[in-house]
CSV table of C-alpha atoms in Angstrom, one decimal:
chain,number,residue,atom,x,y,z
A,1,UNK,CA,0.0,0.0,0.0
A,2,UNK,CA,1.0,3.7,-1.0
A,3,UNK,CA,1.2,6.3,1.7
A,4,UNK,CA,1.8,10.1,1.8
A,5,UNK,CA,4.7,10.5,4.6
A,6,UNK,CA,5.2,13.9,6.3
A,7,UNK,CA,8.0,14.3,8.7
A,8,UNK,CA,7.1,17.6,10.8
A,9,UNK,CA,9.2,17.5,13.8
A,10,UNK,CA,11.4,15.7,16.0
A,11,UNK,CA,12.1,16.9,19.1
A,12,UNK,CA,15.2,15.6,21.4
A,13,UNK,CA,14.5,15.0,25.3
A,14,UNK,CA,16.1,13.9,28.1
A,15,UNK,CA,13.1,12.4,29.7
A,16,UNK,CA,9.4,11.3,28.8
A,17,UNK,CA,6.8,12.8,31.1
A,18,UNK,CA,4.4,11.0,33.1
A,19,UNK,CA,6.1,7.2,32.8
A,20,UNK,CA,6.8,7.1,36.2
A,21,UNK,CA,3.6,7.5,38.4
A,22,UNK,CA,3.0,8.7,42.3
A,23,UNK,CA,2.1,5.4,43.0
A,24,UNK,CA,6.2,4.5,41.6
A,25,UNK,CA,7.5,7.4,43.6
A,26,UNK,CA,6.1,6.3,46.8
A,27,UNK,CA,7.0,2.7,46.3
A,28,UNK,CA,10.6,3.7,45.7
A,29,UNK,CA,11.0,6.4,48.3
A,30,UNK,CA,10.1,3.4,50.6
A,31,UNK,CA,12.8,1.3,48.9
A,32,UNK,CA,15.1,4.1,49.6
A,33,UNK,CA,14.4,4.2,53.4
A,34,UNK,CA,12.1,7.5,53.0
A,35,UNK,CA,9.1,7.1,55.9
A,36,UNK,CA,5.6,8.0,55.2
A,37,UNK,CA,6.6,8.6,51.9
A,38,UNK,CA,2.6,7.7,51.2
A,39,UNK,CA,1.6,10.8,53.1
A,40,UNK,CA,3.6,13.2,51.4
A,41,UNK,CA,2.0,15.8,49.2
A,42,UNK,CA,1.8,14.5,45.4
A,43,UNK,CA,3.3,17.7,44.0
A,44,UNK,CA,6.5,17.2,46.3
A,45,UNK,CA,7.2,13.4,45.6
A,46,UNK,CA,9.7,13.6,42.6
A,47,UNK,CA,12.0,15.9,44.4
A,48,UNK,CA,11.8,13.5,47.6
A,49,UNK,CA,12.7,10.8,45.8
A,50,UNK,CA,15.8,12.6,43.9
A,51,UNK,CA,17.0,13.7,47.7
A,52,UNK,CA,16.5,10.2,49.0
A,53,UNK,CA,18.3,8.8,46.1
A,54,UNK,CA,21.4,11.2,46.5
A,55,UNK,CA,21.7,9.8,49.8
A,56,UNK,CA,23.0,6.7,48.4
A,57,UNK,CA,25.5,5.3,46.5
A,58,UNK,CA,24.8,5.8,42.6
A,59,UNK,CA,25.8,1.8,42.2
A,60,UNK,CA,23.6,1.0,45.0
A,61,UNK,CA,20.9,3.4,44.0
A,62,UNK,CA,20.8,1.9,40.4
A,63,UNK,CA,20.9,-1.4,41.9
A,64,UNK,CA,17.5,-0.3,44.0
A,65,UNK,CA,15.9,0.5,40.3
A,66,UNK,CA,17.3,-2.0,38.5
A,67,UNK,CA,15.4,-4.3,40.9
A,68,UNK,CA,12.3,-2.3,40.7
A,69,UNK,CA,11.9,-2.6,37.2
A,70,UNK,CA,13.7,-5.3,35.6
A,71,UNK,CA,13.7,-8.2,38.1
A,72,UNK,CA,11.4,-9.7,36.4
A,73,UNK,CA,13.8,-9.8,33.4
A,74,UNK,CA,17.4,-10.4,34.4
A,75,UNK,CA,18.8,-12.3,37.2
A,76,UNK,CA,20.8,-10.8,40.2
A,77,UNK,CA,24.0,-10.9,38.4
A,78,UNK,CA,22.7,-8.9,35.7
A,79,UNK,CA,21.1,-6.6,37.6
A,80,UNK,CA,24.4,-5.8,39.7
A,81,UNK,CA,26.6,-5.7,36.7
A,82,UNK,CA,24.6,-3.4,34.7
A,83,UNK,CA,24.3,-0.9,38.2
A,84,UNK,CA,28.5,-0.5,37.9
A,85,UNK,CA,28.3,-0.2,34.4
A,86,UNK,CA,25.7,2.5,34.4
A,87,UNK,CA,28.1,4.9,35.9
A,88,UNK,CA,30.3,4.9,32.5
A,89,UNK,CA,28.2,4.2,29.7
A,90,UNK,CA,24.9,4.4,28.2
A,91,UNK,CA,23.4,1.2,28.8
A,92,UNK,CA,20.4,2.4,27.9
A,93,UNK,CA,21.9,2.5,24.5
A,94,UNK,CA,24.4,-0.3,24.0
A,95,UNK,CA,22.5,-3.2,26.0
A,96,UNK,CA,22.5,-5.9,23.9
A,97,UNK,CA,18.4,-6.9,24.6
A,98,UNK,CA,16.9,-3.8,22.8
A,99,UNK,CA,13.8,-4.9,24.1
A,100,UNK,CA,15.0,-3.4,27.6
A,101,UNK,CA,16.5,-0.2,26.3
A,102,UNK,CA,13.1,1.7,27.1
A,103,UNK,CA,13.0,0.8,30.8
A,104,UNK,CA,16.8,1.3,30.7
A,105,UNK,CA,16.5,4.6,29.5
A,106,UNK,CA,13.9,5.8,32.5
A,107,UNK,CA,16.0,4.4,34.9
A,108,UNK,CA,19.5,6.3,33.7
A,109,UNK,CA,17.4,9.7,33.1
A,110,UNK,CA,15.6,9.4,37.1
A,111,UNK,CA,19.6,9.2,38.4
A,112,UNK,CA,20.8,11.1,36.1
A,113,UNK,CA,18.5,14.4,37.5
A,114,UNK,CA,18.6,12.7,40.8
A,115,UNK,CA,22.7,13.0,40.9
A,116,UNK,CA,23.1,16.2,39.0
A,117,UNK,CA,24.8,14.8,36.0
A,118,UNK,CA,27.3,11.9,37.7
A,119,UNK,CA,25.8,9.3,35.0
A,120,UNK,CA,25.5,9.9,31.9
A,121,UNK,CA,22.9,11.8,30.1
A,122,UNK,CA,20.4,9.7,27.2
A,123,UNK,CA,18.2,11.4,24.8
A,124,UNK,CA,14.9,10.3,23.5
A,125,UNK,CA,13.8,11.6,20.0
A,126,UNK,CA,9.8,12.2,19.5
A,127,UNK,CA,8.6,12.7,15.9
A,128,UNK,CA,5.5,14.4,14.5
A,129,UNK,CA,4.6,12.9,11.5
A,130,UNK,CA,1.8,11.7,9.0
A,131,UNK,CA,1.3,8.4,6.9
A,132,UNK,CA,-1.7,9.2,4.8
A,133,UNK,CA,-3.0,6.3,2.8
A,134,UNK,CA,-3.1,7.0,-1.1
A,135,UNK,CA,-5.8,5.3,-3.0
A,136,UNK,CA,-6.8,3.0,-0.2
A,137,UNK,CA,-9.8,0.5,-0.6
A,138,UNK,CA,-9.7,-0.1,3.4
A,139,UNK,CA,-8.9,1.4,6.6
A,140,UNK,CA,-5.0,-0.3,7.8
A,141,UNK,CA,-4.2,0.2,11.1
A,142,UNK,CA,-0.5,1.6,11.5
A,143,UNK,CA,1.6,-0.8,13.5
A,144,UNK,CA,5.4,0.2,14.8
A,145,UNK,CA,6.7,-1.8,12.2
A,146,UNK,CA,4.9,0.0,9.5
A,147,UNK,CA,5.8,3.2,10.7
A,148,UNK,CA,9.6,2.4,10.4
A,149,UNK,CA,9.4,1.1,7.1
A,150,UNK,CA,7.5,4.3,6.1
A,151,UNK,CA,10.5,6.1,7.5
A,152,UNK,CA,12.7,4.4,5.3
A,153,UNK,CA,13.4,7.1,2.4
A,154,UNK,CA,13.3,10.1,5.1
A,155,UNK,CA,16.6,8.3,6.9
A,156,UNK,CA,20.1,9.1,6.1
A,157,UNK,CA,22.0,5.8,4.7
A,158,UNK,CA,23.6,6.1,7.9
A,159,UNK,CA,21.3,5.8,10.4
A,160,UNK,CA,21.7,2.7,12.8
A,161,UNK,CA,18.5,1.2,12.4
A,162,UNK,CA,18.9,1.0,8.1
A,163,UNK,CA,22.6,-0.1,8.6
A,164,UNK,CA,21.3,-3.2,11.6
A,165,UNK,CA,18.0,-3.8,9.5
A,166,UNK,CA,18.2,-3.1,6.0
A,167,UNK,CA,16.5,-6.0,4.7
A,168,UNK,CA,13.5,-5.3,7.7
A,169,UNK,CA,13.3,-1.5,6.2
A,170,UNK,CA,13.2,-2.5,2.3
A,171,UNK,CA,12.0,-5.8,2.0
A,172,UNK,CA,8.7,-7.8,2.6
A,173,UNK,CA,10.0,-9.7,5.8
A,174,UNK,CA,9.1,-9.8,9.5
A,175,UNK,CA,10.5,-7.4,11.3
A,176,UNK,CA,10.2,-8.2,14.7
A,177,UNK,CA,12.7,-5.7,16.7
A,178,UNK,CA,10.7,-3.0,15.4
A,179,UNK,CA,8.6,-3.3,18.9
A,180,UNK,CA,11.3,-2.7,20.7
A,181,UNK,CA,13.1,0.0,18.3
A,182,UNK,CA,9.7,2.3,18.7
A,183,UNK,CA,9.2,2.6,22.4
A,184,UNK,CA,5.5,4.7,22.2
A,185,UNK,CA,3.5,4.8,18.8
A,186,UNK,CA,0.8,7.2,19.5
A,187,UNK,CA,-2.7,8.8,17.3
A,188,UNK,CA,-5.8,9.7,17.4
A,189,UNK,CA,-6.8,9.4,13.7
A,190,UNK,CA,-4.3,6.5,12.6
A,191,UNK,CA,-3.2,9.7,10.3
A,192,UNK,CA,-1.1,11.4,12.0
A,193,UNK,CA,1.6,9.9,14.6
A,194,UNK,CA,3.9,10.5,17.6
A,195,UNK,CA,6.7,8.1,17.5
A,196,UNK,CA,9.3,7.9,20.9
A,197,UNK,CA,12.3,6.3,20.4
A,198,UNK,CA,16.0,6.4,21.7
A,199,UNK,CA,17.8,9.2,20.0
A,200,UNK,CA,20.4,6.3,19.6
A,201,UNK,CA,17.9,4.9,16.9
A,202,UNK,CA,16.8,8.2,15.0
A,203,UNK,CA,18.4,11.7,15.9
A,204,UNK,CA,18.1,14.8,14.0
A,205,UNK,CA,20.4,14.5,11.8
A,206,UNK,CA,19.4,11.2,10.1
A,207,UNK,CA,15.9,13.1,9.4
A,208,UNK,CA,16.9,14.1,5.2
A,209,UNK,CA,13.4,14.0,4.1
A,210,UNK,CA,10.3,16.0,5.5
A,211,UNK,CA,7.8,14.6,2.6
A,212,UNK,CA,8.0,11.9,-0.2
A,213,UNK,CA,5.9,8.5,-1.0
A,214,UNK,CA,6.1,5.3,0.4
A,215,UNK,CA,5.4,1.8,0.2
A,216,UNK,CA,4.5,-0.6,2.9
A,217,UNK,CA,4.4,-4.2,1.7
A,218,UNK,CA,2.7,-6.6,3.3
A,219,UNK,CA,4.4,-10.2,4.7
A,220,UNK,CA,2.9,-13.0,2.8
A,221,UNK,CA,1.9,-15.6,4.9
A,222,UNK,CA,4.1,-18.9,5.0
């Protein structure tokens, strides 16, 4: 199918608003040895939580969020290696599970603010844009994996995720990290579309192309 692609904006952040939630905030000050943390006034929570955190160790204060969030995921080891390695490097970025690079990247950015800049500091790109359907003959619901390969021709050659995944981006096959490569894909008219994603994936530079056609093939069925 033919759509009309119109790449607006992309805007660079250092954190997404609203993922973590009161009901986090009081949870974790507990963690962090903060009392009545479930009496405390709403407004004032985040800024308890970054003082209770600065209290602590940034290894051992990674470690707490690591275990908050990921347990679940990764095993004790894991958890404590990726705690040291936080302090040097983006792991948000370079872990090799994409599929955890989202919850990665909310953890660095809370002790990054909470620490004043001691670990390192992740972006997030979010992108305005538009895939409007061209001589359609039924509604298609836009799915992450649709919206990359709609990117496609506005990405420079050099962008990570055409280098990693070229034959995901420009051929009719499964592309199944594409889940994890758009954290948020968000619309109210399945026209136009607010994509979040690590500014490791997509940055403003690899935008070249702010409107052009493009074709979304569908995976034939084994």
């Amino acid at each position: 199918m033919k759509y009309k692609v119109e790449i607006k904006n992309i805007e660079i952040v250092d954190e997404i608003e609203n993922y973590w939630t009161n009901e986090d905030y009081i949870k974790l000050l507990e963690k962090f040895d903060y009392p009545d943390a479930a009496s405390a006034e709403k407004e004032s929570l985040k800024e308890l939580l970054f003082m209770a955190i600065s209290d602590f160790e940034g290894k051992d204060a990674a470690l707490i969020l690591l275990e908050y969030k990921l347990s679940e995921d990764l095993n004790e080891g894991q958890l404590h290696q990726i705690s040291n390695d936080m302090l040097l490097d983006k792991v948000c970025e370079e872990y090799p599970e994409i599929g955890l690079h989202a919850k990665l990247f909310h953890i660095n950015q809370l002790l990054f603010k909470a620490y004043n800049g001691t670990f390192p500091n992740a972006k997030s790109s979010i992108i305005d844009c538009s895939f409007e359907a061209i001589d359609a003959k039924e509604d298609t619901i836009i799915t992450k994996e649709m919206a990359l390969v709609l990117l496609n021709d506005g990405l420079s050659g050099s962008n990570l995720i055409k280098r990693l995944f070229d034959a995901q981006m420009t051929q009719a096959v499964p592309f199944l990290e594409a889940d994890s490569i758009l954290w948020y894909l968000e619309s109210e008219d399945n026209v136009n579309f607010k994509l979040t994603t690590s500014e490791y994936w997509i940055s403003r530079e690899d935008i070249v192309a702010s409107e052009y056609e493009a074709v979304f093939e569908e995976v034939e069925a084994e």
